[in-house]
mmCIF file of C-alpha atoms in Angstrom:
data_model
loop_
_atom_site.group_PDB
_atom_site.id
_atom_site.type_symbol
_atom_site.label_atom_id
_atom_site.label_comp_id
_atom_site.label_asym_id
_atom_site.label_seq_id
_atom_site.Cartn_x
_atom_site.Cartn_y
_atom_site.Cartn_z
ATOM 1 C CA MET S 1 23.975 -101.275 118.749
ATOM 2 C CA ALA S 2 25.536 -103.959 120.944
ATOM 3 C CA ALA S 3 23.263 -106.613 119.491
ATOM 4 C CA THR S 4 24.237 -105.543 115.991
ATOM 5 C CA LEU S 5 27.941 -105.694 116.792
ATOM 6 C CA ALA S 6 27.559 -109.044 118.498
ATOM 7 C CA GLY S 7 25.732 -110.522 115.535
ATOM 8 C CA ALA S 8 28.189 -109.202 112.945
ATOM 9 C CA PRO S 9 30.794 -112.007 113.259
ATOM 10 C CA ALA S 10 28.087 -114.625 112.974
ATOM 11 C CA ARG S 11 26.932 -113.318 109.588
ATOM 12 C CA PRO S 12 29.969 -114.591 107.563
ATOM 13 C CA ARG S 13 29.686 -117.991 109.250
ATOM 14 C CA LYS S 14 26.010 -118.117 108.418
ATOM 15 C CA LEU S 15 26.799 -117.127 104.835
ATOM 16 C CA LEU S 16 29.413 -119.857 104.478
ATOM 17 C CA ALA S 17 27.032 -122.365 106.008
ATOM 18 C CA SER S 18 24.408 -121.767 103.324
ATOM 19 C CA ARG S 19 24.016 -124.349 100.600
ATOM 20 C CA LYS S 20 24.326 -121.783 97.795
ATOM 21 C CA THR S 21 27.700 -120.604 99.093
ATOM 22 C CA ARG S 22 29.051 -124.141 99.464
ATOM 23 C CA VAL S 23 28.003 -124.965 95.903
ATOM 24 C CA GLY S 24 29.636 -121.772 94.655
ATOM 25 C CA VAL S 25 32.894 -122.575 96.444
ATOM 26 C CA LEU S 26 32.785 -126.106 95.054
ATOM 27 C CA TYR S 27 32.356 -124.788 91.505
ATOM 28 C CA ALA S 28 35.137 -122.228 91.939
ATOM 29 C CA LEU S 29 37.623 -124.709 93.443
ATOM 30 C CA PRO S 30 38.798 -126.243 90.105
ATOM 31 C CA VAL S 31 39.360 -122.775 88.650
ATOM 32 C CA VAL S 32 41.342 -121.698 91.713
ATOM 33 C CA VAL S 33 43.481 -124.843 91.591
ATOM 34 C CA TYR S 34 44.001 -124.331 87.851
ATOM 35 C CA LEU S 35 45.198 -120.744 88.384
ATOM 36 C CA LEU S 36 47.447 -121.712 91.293
ATOM 37 C CA VAL S 37 49.108 -124.592 89.427
ATOM 38 C CA LEU S 38 49.463 -123.093 85.959
ATOM 39 C CA PHE S 39 49.866 -119.381 86.710
ATOM 40 C CA VAL S 40 50.829 -118.539 90.295
ATOM 41 C CA TYR S 41 53.290 -121.398 90.810
ATOM 42 C CA PRO S 42 55.243 -120.810 87.551
ATOM 43 C CA ILE S 43 55.483 -117.072 88.254
ATOM 44 C CA PHE S 44 56.827 -117.580 91.775
ATOM 45 C CA SER S 45 59.164 -120.308 90.544
ATOM 46 C CA THR S 46 60.546 -117.954 87.895
ATOM 47 C CA LEU S 47 60.951 -115.208 90.476
ATOM 48 C CA LEU S 48 62.852 -117.526 92.832
ATOM 49 C CA LEU S 49 65.009 -118.818 89.982
ATOM 50 C CA SER S 50 65.976 -115.265 89.040
ATOM 51 C CA LEU S 51 67.125 -114.627 92.623
ATOM 52 C CA LYS S 52 69.272 -117.761 92.995
ATOM 53 C CA ASN S 53 72.953 -118.188 92.285
ATOM 54 C CA ALA S 54 74.615 -121.327 90.956
ATOM 55 C CA ASP S 55 75.208 -122.553 94.537
ATOM 56 C CA GLY S 56 71.616 -121.885 95.556
ATOM 57 C CA SER S 57 72.277 -118.672 97.468
ATOM 58 C CA PHE S 58 70.179 -115.576 96.872
ATOM 59 C CA THR S 59 71.618 -112.849 94.644
ATOM 60 C CA LEU S 60 70.647 -109.879 92.494
ATOM 61 C CA HIS S 61 73.424 -110.607 90.004
ATOM 62 C CA TRP S 62 71.070 -111.680 87.242
ATOM 63 C CA TYR S 63 69.066 -108.490 87.459
ATOM 64 C CA ALA S 64 72.233 -106.401 87.406
ATOM 65 C CA ASP S 65 73.353 -108.362 84.361
ATOM 66 C CA ALA S 66 69.970 -107.871 82.684
ATOM 67 C CA LEU S 67 70.158 -104.100 83.153
ATOM 68 C CA THR S 68 73.713 -103.575 81.908
ATOM 69 C CA GLY S 69 75.664 -103.969 78.673
ATOM 70 C CA VAL S 70 74.140 -105.805 75.746
ATOM 71 C CA ASN S 71 71.090 -106.927 77.727
ATOM 72 C CA LEU S 72 70.197 -103.320 78.524
ATOM 73 C CA SER S 73 70.567 -102.492 74.819
ATOM 74 C CA VAL S 74 68.136 -105.331 74.023
ATOM 75 C CA LEU S 75 65.674 -103.895 76.555
ATOM 76 C CA PHE S 76 65.845 -100.448 74.938
ATOM 77 C CA THR S 77 65.455 -102.018 71.489
ATOM 78 C CA THR S 78 62.361 -103.868 72.692
ATOM 79 C CA LEU S 79 60.854 -100.700 74.122
ATOM 80 C CA ARG S 80 61.647 -98.714 70.971
ATOM 81 C CA ILE S 81 60.219 -101.268 68.524
ATOM 82 C CA SER S 82 57.142 -101.755 70.713
ATOM 83 C CA ALA S 83 56.563 -97.986 70.815
ATOM 84 C CA GLU S 84 56.970 -97.690 67.032
ATOM 85 C CA THR S 85 54.572 -100.581 66.523
ATOM 86 C CA ALA S 86 51.997 -99.044 68.863
ATOM 87 C CA LEU S 87 52.235 -95.666 67.112
ATOM 88 C CA LEU S 88 51.828 -97.104 63.609
ATOM 89 C CA SER S 89 49.021 -99.393 64.767
ATOM 90 C CA LEU S 90 47.220 -96.358 66.167
ATOM 91 C CA VAL S 91 47.631 -94.326 62.969
ATOM 92 C CA PHE S 92 46.468 -97.041 60.571
ATOM 93 C CA GLY S 93 43.939 -98.435 63.034
ATOM 94 C CA PHE S 94 42.385 -95.012 63.598
ATOM 95 C CA VAL S 95 41.930 -94.370 59.869
ATOM 96 C CA LEU S 96 40.551 -97.852 59.242
ATOM 97 C CA ALA S 97 38.255 -97.903 62.275
ATOM 98 C CA GLN S 98 36.868 -94.458 61.475
ATOM 99 C CA ALA S 99 36.164 -95.476 57.881
ATOM 100 C CA ILE S 100 34.392 -98.656 59.039
ATOM 101 C CA SER S 101 32.385 -96.817 61.706
ATOM 102 C CA ARG S 102 30.869 -94.593 58.996
ATOM 103 C CA LEU S 103 29.513 -97.583 57.068
ATOM 104 C CA LYS S 104 26.063 -99.100 57.435
ATOM 105 C CA PRO S 105 25.909 -101.964 59.969
ATOM 106 C CA LEU S 106 25.879 -104.691 57.294
ATOM 107 C CA TRP S 107 28.903 -103.344 55.423
ATOM 108 C CA ALA S 108 30.662 -102.485 58.698
ATOM 109 C CA GLY S 109 30.242 -106.104 59.832
ATOM 110 C CA LEU S 110 31.690 -107.398 56.570
ATOM 111 C CA ALA S 111 34.615 -104.954 56.802
ATOM 112 C CA MET S 112 35.353 -106.019 60.372
ATOM 113 C CA LEU S 113 35.241 -109.630 59.219
ATOM 114 C CA VAL S 114 37.935 -108.841 56.651
ATOM 115 C CA VAL S 115 40.039 -107.234 59.398
ATOM 116 C CA VAL S 116 39.618 -110.019 61.943
ATOM 117 C CA VAL S 117 39.664 -113.211 59.839
ATOM 118 C CA PRO S 118 43.389 -112.971 58.891
ATOM 119 C CA HIS S 119 44.145 -112.864 62.597
ATOM 120 C CA PHE S 120 42.985 -116.471 62.893
ATOM 121 C CA VAL S 121 45.725 -117.557 60.503
ATOM 122 C CA SER S 122 48.886 -118.715 62.255
ATOM 123 C CA ALA S 123 51.309 -115.897 63.057
ATOM 124 C CA LEU S 124 54.102 -118.025 61.621
ATOM 125 C CA VAL S 125 52.290 -118.342 58.284
ATOM 126 C CA ARG S 126 51.575 -114.615 58.148
ATOM 127 C CA THR S 127 55.185 -113.817 58.966
ATOM 128 C CA TYR S 128 56.438 -116.008 56.141
ATOM 129 C CA GLY S 129 53.927 -114.263 53.895
ATOM 130 C CA TRP S 130 55.495 -110.918 54.764
ATOM 131 C CA ILE S 131 58.971 -112.338 54.141
ATOM 132 C CA ILE S 132 57.891 -113.409 50.659
ATOM 133 C CA MET S 133 56.278 -110.038 49.930
ATOM 134 C CA LEU S 134 59.130 -107.880 51.245
ATOM 135 C CA GLY S 135 62.031 -109.882 49.790
ATOM 136 C CA ASP S 136 64.296 -108.594 47.015
ATOM 137 C CA LYS S 137 62.183 -110.504 44.483
ATOM 138 C CA GLY S 138 58.957 -110.042 46.388
ATOM 139 C CA LEU S 139 55.776 -108.323 45.349
ATOM 140 C CA VAL S 140 56.652 -104.958 46.911
ATOM 141 C CA ASN S 141 60.106 -104.597 45.345
ATOM 142 C CA GLU S 142 58.931 -105.976 42.004
ATOM 143 C CA THR S 143 56.108 -103.428 41.941
ATOM 144 C CA LEU S 144 58.465 -100.585 42.821
ATOM 145 C CA ALA S 145 60.919 -101.731 40.157
ATOM 146 C CA ALA S 146 58.115 -101.821 37.571
ATOM 147 C CA MET S 147 57.363 -98.195 38.491
ATOM 148 C CA SER S 148 61.047 -97.361 37.761
ATOM 149 C CA ILE S 149 61.633 -96.049 41.272
ATOM 150 C CA PRO S 150 65.389 -95.580 41.785
ATOM 151 C CA GLY S 151 67.122 -97.570 44.505
ATOM 152 C CA THR S 152 65.169 -100.789 44.078
ATOM 153 C CA PRO S 153 65.303 -103.381 45.438
ATOM 154 C CA PHE S 154 64.972 -101.826 48.879
ATOM 155 C CA GLN S 155 66.163 -103.656 51.966
ATOM 156 C CA LEU S 156 62.862 -104.320 53.704
ATOM 157 C CA LEU S 157 63.856 -107.417 55.656
ATOM 158 C CA TYR S 158 66.228 -108.276 58.495
ATOM 159 C CA ASN S 159 66.245 -104.723 59.814
ATOM 160 C CA GLU S 160 64.071 -102.607 62.109
ATOM 161 C CA LEU S 161 61.786 -101.566 59.263
ATOM 162 C CA GLY S 162 60.914 -105.168 58.509
ATOM 163 C CA VAL S 163 60.264 -105.954 62.185
ATOM 164 C CA VAL S 164 57.982 -102.921 62.615
ATOM 165 C CA ILE S 165 56.034 -103.762 59.441
ATOM 166 C CA GLY S 166 55.504 -107.321 60.620
ATOM 167 C CA THR S 167 54.577 -106.513 64.210
ATOM 168 C CA THR S 168 52.269 -103.685 63.130
ATOM 169 C CA SER S 169 50.327 -106.061 60.902
ATOM 170 C CA MET S 170 49.948 -108.423 63.863
ATOM 171 C CA MET S 171 48.738 -105.709 66.261
ATOM 172 C CA LEU S 172 46.431 -103.898 63.811
ATOM 173 C CA PRO S 173 43.331 -106.112 64.369
ATOM 174 C CA TYR S 174 43.422 -105.446 68.137
ATOM 175 C CA THR S 175 43.660 -101.710 67.538
ATOM 176 C CA VAL S 176 40.848 -101.650 64.998
ATOM 177 C CA LEU S 177 38.540 -103.693 67.234
ATOM 178 C CA LEU S 178 39.077 -101.406 70.215
ATOM 179 C CA LEU S 179 38.773 -98.163 68.268
ATOM 180 C CA TYR S 180 35.752 -99.342 66.302
ATOM 181 C CA GLY S 181 33.861 -100.064 69.521
ATOM 182 C CA VAL S 182 34.719 -96.632 70.901
ATOM 183 C CA MET S 183 33.854 -94.796 67.682
ATOM 184 C CA ARG S 184 30.498 -96.537 67.317
ATOM 185 C CA GLY S 185 29.654 -95.308 70.807
ATOM 186 C CA VAL S 186 30.236 -91.636 69.986
ATOM 187 C CA ASP S 187 27.014 -89.632 70.089
ATOM 188 C CA LEU S 188 26.791 -88.062 66.631
ATOM 189 C CA ARG S 189 24.362 -85.464 67.987
ATOM 190 C CA LEU S 190 27.298 -83.786 69.705
ATOM 191 C CA LEU S 191 29.063 -83.381 66.368
ATOM 192 C CA ALA S 192 25.871 -82.071 64.768
ATOM 193 C CA ALA S 193 25.401 -79.605 67.623
ATOM 194 C CA ALA S 194 28.953 -78.304 67.210
ATOM 195 C CA SER S 195 28.388 -77.945 63.461
ATOM 196 C CA SER S 196 25.139 -76.057 64.001
ATOM 197 C CA MET S 197 27.015 -73.576 66.194
ATOM 198 C CA GLY S 198 29.405 -72.755 63.357
ATOM 199 C CA ALA S 199 32.361 -75.003 64.159
ATOM 200 C CA GLY S 200 34.384 -76.231 61.191
ATOM 201 C CA ARG S 201 35.353 -79.833 60.516
ATOM 202 C CA VAL S 202 38.844 -79.429 61.938
ATOM 203 C CA THR S 203 37.512 -77.754 65.082
ATOM 204 C CA ILE S 204 34.844 -80.437 65.546
ATOM 205 C CA PHE S 205 37.444 -83.166 65.138
ATOM 206 C CA ARG S 206 39.944 -81.526 67.481
ATOM 207 C CA ARG S 207 37.619 -80.174 70.171
ATOM 208 C CA VAL S 208 34.740 -82.694 70.179
ATOM 209 C CA TYR S 209 35.489 -85.973 68.406
ATOM 210 C CA LEU S 210 39.104 -86.502 69.450
ATOM 211 C CA PRO S 211 38.483 -86.006 73.205
ATOM 212 C CA LEU S 212 35.616 -88.517 73.030
ATOM 213 C CA VAL S 213 37.777 -91.237 71.463
ATOM 214 C CA ALA S 214 40.985 -90.324 73.344
ATOM 215 C CA PRO S 215 40.538 -93.013 76.063
ATOM 216 C CA GLY S 216 40.096 -95.630 73.332
ATOM 217 C CA LEU S 217 43.209 -94.377 71.557
ATOM 218 C CA ALA S 218 45.233 -94.591 74.766
ATOM 219 C CA SER S 219 43.943 -98.087 75.571
ATOM 220 C CA ALA S 220 44.577 -99.361 72.033
ATOM 221 C CA GLY S 221 48.078 -97.902 71.971
ATOM 222 C CA LEU S 222 48.975 -99.355 75.348
ATOM 223 C CA LEU S 223 47.561 -102.743 74.390
ATOM 224 C CA SER S 224 49.618 -102.836 71.172
ATOM 225 C CA PHE S 225 52.693 -101.790 73.152
ATOM 226 C CA ILE S 226 52.159 -104.506 75.776
ATOM 227 C CA LEU S 227 51.592 -107.252 73.216
ATOM 228 C CA SER S 228 54.663 -106.177 71.245
ATOM 229 C CA LEU S 229 56.904 -106.368 74.322
ATOM 230 C CA GLY S 230 56.779 -110.157 74.464
ATOM 231 C CA TYR S 231 56.343 -110.876 70.766
ATOM 232 C CA TYR S 232 58.755 -113.499 69.473
ATOM 233 C CA ILE S 233 57.983 -115.024 66.059
ATOM 234 C CA THR S 234 57.955 -111.941 63.825
ATOM 235 C CA PRO S 235 61.017 -110.144 65.313
ATOM 236 C CA ALA S 236 63.010 -113.389 65.287
ATOM 237 C CA LEU S 237 62.249 -114.120 61.616
ATOM 238 C CA MET S 238 62.130 -110.611 60.134
ATOM 239 C CA GLY S 239 64.810 -108.906 62.219
ATOM 240 C CA GLY S 240 68.590 -108.943 62.285
ATOM 241 C CA PRO S 241 71.138 -109.070 65.116
ATOM 242 C CA ASN S 242 70.496 -105.410 65.962
ATOM 243 C CA GLN S 243 66.775 -106.046 66.368
ATOM 244 C CA THR S 244 67.027 -108.705 69.072
ATOM 245 C CA MET S 245 64.126 -108.320 71.505
ATOM 246 C CA ILE S 246 63.651 -109.658 75.025
ATOM 247 C CA ALA S 247 61.678 -112.733 73.950
ATOM 248 C CA THR S 248 64.389 -113.673 71.464
ATOM 249 C CA LEU S 249 67.082 -113.101 74.087
ATOM 250 C CA ILE S 250 65.268 -115.330 76.583
ATOM 251 C CA ASN S 251 65.020 -118.071 73.974
ATOM 252 C CA GLN S 252 68.759 -117.811 73.233
ATOM 253 C CA GLN S 253 69.699 -117.919 76.913
ATOM 254 C CA VAL S 254 67.612 -121.047 77.510
ATOM 255 C CA THR S 255 68.249 -123.054 74.325
ATOM 256 C CA LYS S 256 71.819 -122.059 73.468
ATOM 257 C CA GLU S 257 73.489 -120.902 76.690
ATOM 258 C CA ASN S 258 71.526 -123.017 79.207
ATOM 259 C CA GLN S 259 71.336 -119.896 81.374
ATOM 260 C CA TRP S 260 68.004 -120.336 83.117
ATOM 261 C CA ASN S 261 68.680 -117.839 85.907
ATOM 262 C CA GLY S 262 69.429 -114.985 83.515
ATOM 263 C CA ALA S 263 66.421 -115.903 81.367
ATOM 264 C CA ALA S 264 64.235 -115.908 84.484
ATOM 265 C CA ALA S 265 65.419 -112.399 85.395
ATOM 266 C CA GLN S 266 64.625 -111.212 81.877
ATOM 267 C CA GLY S 267 61.195 -112.809 82.148
ATOM 268 C CA VAL S 268 60.473 -111.071 85.458
ATOM 269 C CA ILE S 269 61.488 -107.716 83.979
ATOM 270 C CA LEU S 270 59.200 -108.353 81.020
ATOM 271 C CA LEU S 271 56.389 -109.300 83.420
ATOM 272 C CA VAL S 272 56.866 -106.076 85.405
ATOM 273 C CA LEU S 273 56.726 -104.020 82.196
ATOM 274 C CA THR S 274 53.574 -105.851 81.125
ATOM 275 C CA LEU S 275 51.848 -105.373 84.493
ATOM 276 C CA THR S 276 52.765 -101.680 84.441
ATOM 277 C CA GLY S 277 51.189 -101.348 81.013
ATOM 278 C CA LEU S 278 48.051 -103.173 82.151
ATOM 279 C CA LEU S 279 47.730 -100.847 85.138
ATOM 280 C CA LEU S 280 48.003 -97.888 82.787
ATOM 281 C CA VAL S 281 45.283 -99.376 80.580
ATOM 282 C CA LYS S 282 43.068 -99.811 83.641
ATOM 283 C CA LEU S 283 43.753 -96.240 84.738
ATOM 284 C CA VAL S 284 42.993 -94.838 81.279
ATOM 285 C CA SER S 285 39.783 -96.876 81.083
ATOM 286 C CA SER S 286 38.683 -95.605 84.490
ATOM 287 C CA LEU S 287 39.406 -92.001 83.520
ATOM 288 C CA GLY S 288 37.530 -92.454 80.256
ATOM 289 C CA ALA S 289 34.511 -93.956 82.034
ATOM 290 C CA SER S 290 34.415 -91.130 84.579
ATOM 291 C CA ARG S 291 34.717 -88.511 81.832
ATOM 292 C CA LYS S 292 31.905 -90.157 79.847
ATOM 293 C CA LYS S 293 29.752 -90.270 82.963
ATOM 294 C CA ARG S 294 30.345 -86.555 83.628
ATOM 295 C CA SER S 295 29.572 -85.630 80.026
ATOM 296 C CA GLY S 296 26.403 -87.751 80.126
ATOM 297 C CA SER S 297 25.203 -86.093 83.279
#
């Protein structure tokens, strides 16, 4: 026992002295430096900037300002629009992913290609496309007018409806990709077994299928919510003054008001919200993996 304890401290030194370990550290060094310079340093710099006053003293004034008045209203607007976007992305993504998962592999691959390829087009170009389609003389209003629907043209731009439509279209590919992977992994024998025991389609969907894909639904919804929190282009172009989100507010504080401290505080708050969402995604994924492992055993 004593010999084992005495030799324990020497083992890490021996490991570090090996050629394979030195080569590994050498390969990892550029990545570590890259992360420190381009990620860790900017984050800590932003955090310090949000805690400094004009004279260089430390203060929490900028955080108090970010959580009161108009800035607090912007935060609630961001959370509300992000939640609406996540919900709609889940609804449409679930229907689309389930339809694709029922196709043969060749047709499913082509359908996923149709879903994913538009995502490679610039978000700015896609946003302008939505502006053209949803305008008073756009395709949507012209089609509704041709159908003699009263109330046309509808106001589909520069309000919350326009922002949610735009952001949902941007988040939909992520949702479909996540849900499609989860749905393709569902063991169809479980559904067949439930059907053979007399369960109806609604019961099979509610008691068997939905619990199996629930972790994927939670992860996809949280991912859409997180990505929507910091989205800038679509809300800025398709929204109005009442739809100002945190990213737009940060841009205004930096470019128009030259208020870097307040913008830094807003950025830290946005970072905390994002990290919280990522932790929830990790937790949901872990719970889903443990549940799948229990069901498999």
